[in-house]
PDB file of C-alpha atoms in Angstrom:
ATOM      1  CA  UNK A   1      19.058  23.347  -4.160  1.00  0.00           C
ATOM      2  CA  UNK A   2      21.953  24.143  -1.654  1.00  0.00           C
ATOM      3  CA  UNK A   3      19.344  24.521   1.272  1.00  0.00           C
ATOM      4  CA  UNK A   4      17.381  21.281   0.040  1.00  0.00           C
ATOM      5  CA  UNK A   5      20.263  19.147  -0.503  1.00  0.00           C
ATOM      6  CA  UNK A   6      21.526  20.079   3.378  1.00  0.00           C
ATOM      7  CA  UNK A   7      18.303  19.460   5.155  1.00  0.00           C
ATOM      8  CA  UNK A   8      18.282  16.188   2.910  1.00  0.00           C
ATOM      9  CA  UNK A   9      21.254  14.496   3.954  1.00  0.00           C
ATOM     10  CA  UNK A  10      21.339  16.381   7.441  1.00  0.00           C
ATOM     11  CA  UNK A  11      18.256  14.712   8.379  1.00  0.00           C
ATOM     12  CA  UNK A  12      19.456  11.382   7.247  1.00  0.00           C
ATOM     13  CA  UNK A  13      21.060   9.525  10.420  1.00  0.00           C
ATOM     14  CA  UNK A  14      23.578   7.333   7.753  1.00  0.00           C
ATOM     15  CA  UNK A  15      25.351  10.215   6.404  1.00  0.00           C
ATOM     16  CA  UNK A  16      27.193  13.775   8.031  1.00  0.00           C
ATOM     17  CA  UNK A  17      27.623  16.690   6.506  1.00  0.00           C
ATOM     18  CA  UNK A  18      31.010  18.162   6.987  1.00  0.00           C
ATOM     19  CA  UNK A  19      30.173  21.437   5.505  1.00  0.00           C
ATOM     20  CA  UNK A  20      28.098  23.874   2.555  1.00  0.00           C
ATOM     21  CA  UNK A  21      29.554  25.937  -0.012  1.00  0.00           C
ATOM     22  CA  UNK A  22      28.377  28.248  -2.256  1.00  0.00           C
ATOM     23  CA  UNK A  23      31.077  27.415  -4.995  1.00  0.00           C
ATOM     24  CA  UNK A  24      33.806  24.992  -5.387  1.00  0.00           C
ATOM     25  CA  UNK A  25      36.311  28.709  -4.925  1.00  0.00           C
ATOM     26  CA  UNK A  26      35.309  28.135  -1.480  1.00  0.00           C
ATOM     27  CA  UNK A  27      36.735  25.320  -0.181  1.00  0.00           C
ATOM     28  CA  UNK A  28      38.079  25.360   3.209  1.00  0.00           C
ATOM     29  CA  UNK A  29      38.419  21.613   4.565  1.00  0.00           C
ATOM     30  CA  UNK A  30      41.933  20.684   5.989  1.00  0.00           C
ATOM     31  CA  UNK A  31      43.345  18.864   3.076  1.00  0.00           C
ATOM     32  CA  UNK A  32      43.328  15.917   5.480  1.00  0.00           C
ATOM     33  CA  UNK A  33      40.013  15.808   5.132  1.00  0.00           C
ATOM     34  CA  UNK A  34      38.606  13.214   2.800  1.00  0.00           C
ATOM     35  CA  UNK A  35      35.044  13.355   2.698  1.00  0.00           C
ATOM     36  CA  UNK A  36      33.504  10.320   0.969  1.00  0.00           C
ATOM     37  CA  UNK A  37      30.729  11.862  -1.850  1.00  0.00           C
ATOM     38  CA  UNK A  38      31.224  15.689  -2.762  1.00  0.00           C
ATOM     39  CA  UNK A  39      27.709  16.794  -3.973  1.00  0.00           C
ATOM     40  CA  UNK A  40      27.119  19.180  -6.260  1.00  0.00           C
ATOM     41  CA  UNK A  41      24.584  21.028  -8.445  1.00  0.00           C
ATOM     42  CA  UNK A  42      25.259  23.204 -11.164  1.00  0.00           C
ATOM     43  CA  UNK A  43      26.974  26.435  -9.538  1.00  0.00           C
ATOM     44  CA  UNK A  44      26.152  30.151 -10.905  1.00  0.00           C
ATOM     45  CA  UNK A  45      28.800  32.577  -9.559  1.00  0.00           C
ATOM     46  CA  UNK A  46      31.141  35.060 -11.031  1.00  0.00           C
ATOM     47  CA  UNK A  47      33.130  32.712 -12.927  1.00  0.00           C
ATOM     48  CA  UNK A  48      30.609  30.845 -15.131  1.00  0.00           C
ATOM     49  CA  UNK A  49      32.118  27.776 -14.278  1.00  0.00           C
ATOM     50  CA  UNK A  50      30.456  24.814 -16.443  1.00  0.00           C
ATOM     51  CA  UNK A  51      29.132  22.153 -14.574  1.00  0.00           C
ATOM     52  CA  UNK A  52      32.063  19.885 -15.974  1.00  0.00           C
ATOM     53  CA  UNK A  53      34.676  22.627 -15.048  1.00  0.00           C
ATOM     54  CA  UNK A  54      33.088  22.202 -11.496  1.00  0.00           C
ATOM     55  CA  UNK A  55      33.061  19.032 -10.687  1.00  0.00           C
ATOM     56  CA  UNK A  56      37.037  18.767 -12.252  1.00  0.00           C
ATOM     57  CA  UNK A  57      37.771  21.421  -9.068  1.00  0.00           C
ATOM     58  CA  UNK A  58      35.804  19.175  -6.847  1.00  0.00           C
ATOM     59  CA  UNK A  59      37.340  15.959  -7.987  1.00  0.00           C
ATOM     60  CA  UNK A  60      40.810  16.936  -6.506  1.00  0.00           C
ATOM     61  CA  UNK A  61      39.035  16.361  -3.255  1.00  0.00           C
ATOM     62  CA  UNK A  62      36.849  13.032  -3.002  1.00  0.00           C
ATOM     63  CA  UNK A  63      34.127  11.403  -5.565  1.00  0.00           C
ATOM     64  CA  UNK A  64      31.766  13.540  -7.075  1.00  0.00           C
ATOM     65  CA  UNK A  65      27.863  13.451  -7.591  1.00  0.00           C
ATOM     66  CA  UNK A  66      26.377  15.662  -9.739  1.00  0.00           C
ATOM     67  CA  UNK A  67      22.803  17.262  -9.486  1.00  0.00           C
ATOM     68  CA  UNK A  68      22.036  18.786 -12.720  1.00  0.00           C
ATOM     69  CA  UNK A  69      19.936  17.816 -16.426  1.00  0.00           C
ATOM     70  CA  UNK A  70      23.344  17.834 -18.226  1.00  0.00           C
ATOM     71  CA  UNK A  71      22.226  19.436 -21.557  1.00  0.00           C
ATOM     72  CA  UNK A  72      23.991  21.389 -23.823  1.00  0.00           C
ATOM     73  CA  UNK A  73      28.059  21.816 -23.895  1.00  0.00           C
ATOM     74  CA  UNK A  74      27.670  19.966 -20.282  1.00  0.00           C
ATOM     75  CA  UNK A  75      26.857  16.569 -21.098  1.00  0.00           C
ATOM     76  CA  UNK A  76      26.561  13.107 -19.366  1.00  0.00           C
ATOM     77  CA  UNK A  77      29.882  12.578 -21.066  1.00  0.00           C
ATOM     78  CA  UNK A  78      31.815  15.320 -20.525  1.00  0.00           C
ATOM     79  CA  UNK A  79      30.969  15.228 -16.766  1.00  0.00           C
ATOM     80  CA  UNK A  80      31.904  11.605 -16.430  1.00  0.00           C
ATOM     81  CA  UNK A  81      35.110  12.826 -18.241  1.00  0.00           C
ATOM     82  CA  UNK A  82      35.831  15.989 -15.486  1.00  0.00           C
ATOM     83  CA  UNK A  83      35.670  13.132 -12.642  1.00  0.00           C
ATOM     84  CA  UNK A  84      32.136  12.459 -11.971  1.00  0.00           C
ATOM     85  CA  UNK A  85      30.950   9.238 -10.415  1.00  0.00           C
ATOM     86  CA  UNK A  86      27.716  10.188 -10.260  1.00  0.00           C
ATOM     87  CA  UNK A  87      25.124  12.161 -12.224  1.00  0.00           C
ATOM     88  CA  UNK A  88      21.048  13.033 -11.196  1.00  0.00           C
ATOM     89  CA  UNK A  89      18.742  15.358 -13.020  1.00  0.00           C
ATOM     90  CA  UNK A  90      18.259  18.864 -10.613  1.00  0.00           C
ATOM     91  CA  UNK A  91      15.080  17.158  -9.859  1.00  0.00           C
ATOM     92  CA  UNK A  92      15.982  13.730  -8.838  1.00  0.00           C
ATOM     93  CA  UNK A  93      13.544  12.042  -6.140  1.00  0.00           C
ATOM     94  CA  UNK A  94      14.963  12.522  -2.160  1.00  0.00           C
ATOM     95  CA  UNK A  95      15.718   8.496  -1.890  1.00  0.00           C
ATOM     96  CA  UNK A  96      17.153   8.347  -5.471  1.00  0.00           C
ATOM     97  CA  UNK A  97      19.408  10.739  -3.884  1.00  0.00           C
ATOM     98  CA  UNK A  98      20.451   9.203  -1.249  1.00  0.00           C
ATOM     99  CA  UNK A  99      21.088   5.734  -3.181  1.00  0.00           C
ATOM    100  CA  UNK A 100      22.706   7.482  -5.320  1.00  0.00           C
ATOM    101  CA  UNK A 101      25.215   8.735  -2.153  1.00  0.00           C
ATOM    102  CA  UNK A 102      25.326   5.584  -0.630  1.00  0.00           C
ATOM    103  CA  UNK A 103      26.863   4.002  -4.474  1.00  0.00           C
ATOM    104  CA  UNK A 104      29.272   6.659  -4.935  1.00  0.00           C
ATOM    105  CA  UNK A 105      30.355   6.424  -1.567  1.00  0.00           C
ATOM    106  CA  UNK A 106      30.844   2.431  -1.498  1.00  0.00           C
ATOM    107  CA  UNK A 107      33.118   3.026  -4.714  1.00  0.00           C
ATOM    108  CA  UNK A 108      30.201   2.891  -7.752  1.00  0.00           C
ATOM    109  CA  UNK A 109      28.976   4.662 -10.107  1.00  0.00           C
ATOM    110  CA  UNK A 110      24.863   5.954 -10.234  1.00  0.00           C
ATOM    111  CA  UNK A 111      23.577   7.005 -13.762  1.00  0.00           C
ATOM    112  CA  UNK A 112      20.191   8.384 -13.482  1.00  0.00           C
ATOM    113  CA  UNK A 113      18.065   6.234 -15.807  1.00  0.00           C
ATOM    114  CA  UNK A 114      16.996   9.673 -17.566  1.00  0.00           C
ATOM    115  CA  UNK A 115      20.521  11.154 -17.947  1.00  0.00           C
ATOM    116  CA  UNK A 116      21.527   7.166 -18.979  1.00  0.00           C
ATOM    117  CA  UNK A 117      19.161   7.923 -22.207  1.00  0.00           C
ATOM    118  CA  UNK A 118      21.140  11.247 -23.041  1.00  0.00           C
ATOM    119  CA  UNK A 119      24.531   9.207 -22.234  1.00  0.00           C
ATOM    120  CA  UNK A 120      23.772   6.384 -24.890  1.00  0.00           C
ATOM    121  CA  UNK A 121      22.796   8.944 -27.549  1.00  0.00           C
ATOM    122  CA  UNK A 122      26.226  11.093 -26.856  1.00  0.00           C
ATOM    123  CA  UNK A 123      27.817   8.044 -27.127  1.00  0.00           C
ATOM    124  CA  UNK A 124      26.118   7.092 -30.560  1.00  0.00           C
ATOM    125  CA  UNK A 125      27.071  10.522 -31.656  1.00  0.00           C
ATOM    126  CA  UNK A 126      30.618   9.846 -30.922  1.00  0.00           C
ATOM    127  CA  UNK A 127      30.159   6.557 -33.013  1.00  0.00           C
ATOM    128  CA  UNK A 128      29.324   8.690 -35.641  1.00  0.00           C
ATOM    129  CA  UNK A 129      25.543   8.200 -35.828  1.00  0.00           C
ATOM    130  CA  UNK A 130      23.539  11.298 -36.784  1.00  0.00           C
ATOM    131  CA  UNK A 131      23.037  13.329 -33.005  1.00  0.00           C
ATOM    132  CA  UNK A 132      19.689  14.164 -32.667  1.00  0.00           C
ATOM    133  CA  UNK A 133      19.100  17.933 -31.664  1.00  0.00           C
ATOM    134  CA  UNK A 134      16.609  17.132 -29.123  1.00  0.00           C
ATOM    135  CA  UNK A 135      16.728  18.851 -25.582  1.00  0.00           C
ATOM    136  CA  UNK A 136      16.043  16.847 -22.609  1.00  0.00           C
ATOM    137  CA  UNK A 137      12.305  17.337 -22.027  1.00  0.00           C
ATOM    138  CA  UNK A 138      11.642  16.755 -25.917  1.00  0.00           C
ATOM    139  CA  UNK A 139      13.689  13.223 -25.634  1.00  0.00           C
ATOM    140  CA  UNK A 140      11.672  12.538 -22.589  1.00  0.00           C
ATOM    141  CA  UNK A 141       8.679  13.346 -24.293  1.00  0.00           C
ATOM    142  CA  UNK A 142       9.586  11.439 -27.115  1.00  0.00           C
ATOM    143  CA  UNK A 143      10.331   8.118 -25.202  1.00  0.00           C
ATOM    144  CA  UNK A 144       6.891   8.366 -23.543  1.00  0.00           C
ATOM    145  CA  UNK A 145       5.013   8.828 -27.370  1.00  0.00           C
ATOM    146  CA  UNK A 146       6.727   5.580 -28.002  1.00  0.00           C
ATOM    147  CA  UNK A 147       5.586   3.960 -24.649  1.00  0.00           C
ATOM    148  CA  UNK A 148       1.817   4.451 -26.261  1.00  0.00           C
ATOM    149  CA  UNK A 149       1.081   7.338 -23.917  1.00  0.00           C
ATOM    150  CA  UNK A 150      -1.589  10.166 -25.241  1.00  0.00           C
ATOM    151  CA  UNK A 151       0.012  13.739 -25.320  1.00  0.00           C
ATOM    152  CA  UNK A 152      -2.488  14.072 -22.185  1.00  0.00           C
ATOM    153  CA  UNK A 153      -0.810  11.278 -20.036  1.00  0.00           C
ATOM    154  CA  UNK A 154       2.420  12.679 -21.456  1.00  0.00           C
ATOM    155  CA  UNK A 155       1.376  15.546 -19.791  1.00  0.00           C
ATOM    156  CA  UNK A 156       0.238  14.792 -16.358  1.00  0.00           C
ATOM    157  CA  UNK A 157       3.203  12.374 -16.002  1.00  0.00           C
ATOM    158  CA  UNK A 158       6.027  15.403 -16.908  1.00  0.00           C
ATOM    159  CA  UNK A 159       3.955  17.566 -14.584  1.00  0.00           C
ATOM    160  CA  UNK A 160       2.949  19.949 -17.770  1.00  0.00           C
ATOM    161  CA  UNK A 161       0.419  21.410 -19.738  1.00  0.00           C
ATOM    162  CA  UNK A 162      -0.762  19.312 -22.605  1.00  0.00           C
ATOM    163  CA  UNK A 163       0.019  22.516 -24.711  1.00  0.00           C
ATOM    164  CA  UNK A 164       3.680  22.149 -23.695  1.00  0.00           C
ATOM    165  CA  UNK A 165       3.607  18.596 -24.930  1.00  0.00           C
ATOM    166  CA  UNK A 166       1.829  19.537 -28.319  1.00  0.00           C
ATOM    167  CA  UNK A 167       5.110  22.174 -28.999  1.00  0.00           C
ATOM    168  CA  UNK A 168       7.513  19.784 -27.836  1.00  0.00           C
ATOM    169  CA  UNK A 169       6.052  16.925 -30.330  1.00  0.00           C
ATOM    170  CA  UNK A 170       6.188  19.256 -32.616  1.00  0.00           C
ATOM    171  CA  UNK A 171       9.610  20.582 -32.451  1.00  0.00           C
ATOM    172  CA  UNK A 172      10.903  16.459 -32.023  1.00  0.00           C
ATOM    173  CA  UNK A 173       9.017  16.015 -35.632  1.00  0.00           C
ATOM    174  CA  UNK A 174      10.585  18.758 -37.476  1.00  0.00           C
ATOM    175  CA  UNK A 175      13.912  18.005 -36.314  1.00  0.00           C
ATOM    176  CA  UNK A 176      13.945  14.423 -36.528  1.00  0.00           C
ATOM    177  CA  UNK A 177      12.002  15.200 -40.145  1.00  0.00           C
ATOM    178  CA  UNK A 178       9.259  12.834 -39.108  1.00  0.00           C
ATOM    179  CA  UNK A 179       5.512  12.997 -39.636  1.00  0.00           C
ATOM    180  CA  UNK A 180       3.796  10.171 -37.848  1.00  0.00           C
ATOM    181  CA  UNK A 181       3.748   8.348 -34.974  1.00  0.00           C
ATOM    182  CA  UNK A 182       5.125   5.456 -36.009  1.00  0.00           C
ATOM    183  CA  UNK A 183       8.263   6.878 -37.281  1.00  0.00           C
ATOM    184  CA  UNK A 184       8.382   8.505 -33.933  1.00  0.00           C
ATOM    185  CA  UNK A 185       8.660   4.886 -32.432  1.00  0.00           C
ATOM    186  CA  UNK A 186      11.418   3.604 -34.697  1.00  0.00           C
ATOM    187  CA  UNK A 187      13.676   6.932 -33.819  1.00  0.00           C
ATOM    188  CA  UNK A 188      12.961   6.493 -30.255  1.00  0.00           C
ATOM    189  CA  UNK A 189      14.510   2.815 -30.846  1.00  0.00           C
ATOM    190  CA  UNK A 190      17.360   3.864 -32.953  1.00  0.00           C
ATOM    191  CA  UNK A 191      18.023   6.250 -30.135  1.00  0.00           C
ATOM    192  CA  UNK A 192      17.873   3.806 -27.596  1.00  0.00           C
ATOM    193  CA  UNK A 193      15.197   5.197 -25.326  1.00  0.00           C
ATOM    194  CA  UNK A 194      13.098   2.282 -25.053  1.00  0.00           C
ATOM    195  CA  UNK A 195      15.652  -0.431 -23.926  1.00  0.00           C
ATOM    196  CA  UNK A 196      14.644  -0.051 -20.286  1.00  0.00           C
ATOM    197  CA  UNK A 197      10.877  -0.933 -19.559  1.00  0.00           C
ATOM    198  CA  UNK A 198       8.957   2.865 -19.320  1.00  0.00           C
ATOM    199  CA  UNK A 199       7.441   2.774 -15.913  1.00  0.00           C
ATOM    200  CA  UNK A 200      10.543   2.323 -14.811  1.00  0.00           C
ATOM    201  CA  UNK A 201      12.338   5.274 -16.242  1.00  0.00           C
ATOM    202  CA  UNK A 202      12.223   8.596 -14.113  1.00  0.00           C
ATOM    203  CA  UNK A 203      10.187   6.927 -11.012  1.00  0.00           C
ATOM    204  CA  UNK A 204      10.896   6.604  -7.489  1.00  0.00           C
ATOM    205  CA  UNK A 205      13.224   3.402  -6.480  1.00  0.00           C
ATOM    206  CA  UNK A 206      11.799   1.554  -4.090  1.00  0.00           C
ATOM    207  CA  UNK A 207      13.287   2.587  -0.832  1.00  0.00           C
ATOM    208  CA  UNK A 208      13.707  -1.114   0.628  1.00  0.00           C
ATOM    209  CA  UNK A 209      15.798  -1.520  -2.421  1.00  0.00           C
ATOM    210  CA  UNK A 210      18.567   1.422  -2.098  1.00  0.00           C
ATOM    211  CA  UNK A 211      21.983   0.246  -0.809  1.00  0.00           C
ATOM    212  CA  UNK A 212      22.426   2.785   2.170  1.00  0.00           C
ATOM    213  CA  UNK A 213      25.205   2.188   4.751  1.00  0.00           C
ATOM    214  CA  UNK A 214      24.131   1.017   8.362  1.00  0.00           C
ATOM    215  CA  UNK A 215      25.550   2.930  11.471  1.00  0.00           C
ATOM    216  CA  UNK A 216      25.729   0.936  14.397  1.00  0.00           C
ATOM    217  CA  UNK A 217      27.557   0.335  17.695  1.00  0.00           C
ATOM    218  CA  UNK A 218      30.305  -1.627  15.863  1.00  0.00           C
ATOM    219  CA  UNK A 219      32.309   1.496  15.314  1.00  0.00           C
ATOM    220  CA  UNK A 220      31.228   2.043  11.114  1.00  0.00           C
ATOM    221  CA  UNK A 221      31.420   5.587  10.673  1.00  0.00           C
ATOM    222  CA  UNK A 222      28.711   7.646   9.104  1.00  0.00           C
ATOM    223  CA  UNK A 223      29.057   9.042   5.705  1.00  0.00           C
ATOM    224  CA  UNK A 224      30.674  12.299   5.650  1.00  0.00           C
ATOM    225  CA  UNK A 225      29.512  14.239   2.599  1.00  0.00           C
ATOM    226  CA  UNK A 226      30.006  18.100   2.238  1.00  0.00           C
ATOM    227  CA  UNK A 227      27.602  19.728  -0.334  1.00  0.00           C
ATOM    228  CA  UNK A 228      28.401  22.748  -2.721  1.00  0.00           C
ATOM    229  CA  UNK A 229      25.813  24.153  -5.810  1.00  0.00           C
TER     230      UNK A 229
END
């Protein structure tokens, strides 16, 4: 991810990269130096560091977008908590990223539509509705079921086997105790995964649309956007 996110925005003439580590431990910018988006995935070293325990280190030091699914102890919510102003699933498309650069950068905040699904049911857990046990991929796959897709299209669209779809339909109904696909629907409503239209959930933005800075002979400076995993 380190390599791919530095040949990324290396190779994009609106942003700079000031410099790659391998772990936030390894800072070594003057502390002069400001850069405007810190991006990170989720960092395996020594330490164990949680992806929210990361990007609290890297927050000290500029605004923060995060690379990573965000399951588990390391949700949407808790990063947003450490300092986060951006969050992207590890396998976010090349001009989502750099939209996503360009918004954190120019003082917002990017949700990935995906990661906004798991953010709205952490929230509803918080609010005291019952949290649904569902991983990721099984909440994806369970948004599509109620977007009228066979466990084929499922398939080809989540780049799996159709096998891999049959176990995670599976698992969904015996933890949300639900039999049919009808019930399936209604959950995926109660859980909020259907108030965006589907085909636009987890695709490409169109790259006419993305709100990238313009470097030009007026003197605006390019972003400047150091990278650690």
């Amino acid at each position: 991810m380190r390599r791919g996110l530095e040949s990324l925005l290396s190779a994009c003439s609106e942003t700079e990269v000031l410099a790659v580590f391998a772990a936030p431990h390894q800072w070594t910018l003057a502390p002069d130096v400001r850069p405007d988006v810190i991006v990170t995935g989720r960092v395996s070293d020594h330490r164990h560091e949680s992806v929210a325990g990361t990007v609290a280190t890297l927050a000290r030091h500029g605004r923060v977008l995060v690379l990573d699914d965000l399951v588990g102890r390391d949700g949407v919510t808790a990063v947003l908590r450490a300092g986060a102003h951006g969050c992207l699933p590890g396998r976010a498309a090349d001009d989502e990223v750099l939209g996503a650069v360009a918004t954190v950068a120019g003082g917002g905040i990017h949700i990935s539509p995906v990661l906004a699904t798991l953010l709205h049911t952490e929230l509803r857990a918080r609010d005291g509705a019952a949290p649904p046990l569902l991983a990721r991929r099984e909440l994806e796959t369970l948004r599509w079921i109620a977007a009228g897709l066979t466990h084929g299209q499922i398939a080809r669209r989540m780049s799996l086997t159709e096998a891999t779809v049959n176990t995670y339909v599976k698992r969904i109904r015996s933890k949300l105790a639900v039999g049919n696909k009808a019930d399936l629907t209604r959950k995926a409503i109660e859980l909020g995964l259907l108030q965006r239209e589907p085909d636009t959930l987890g695709t490409r933005p169109d790259p006419g649309s993305l709100r990238l800075p313009v470097v030009n002979g007026n003197g605006h400076p390019p972003l400047r956007v150091p990278t650690a995993e």
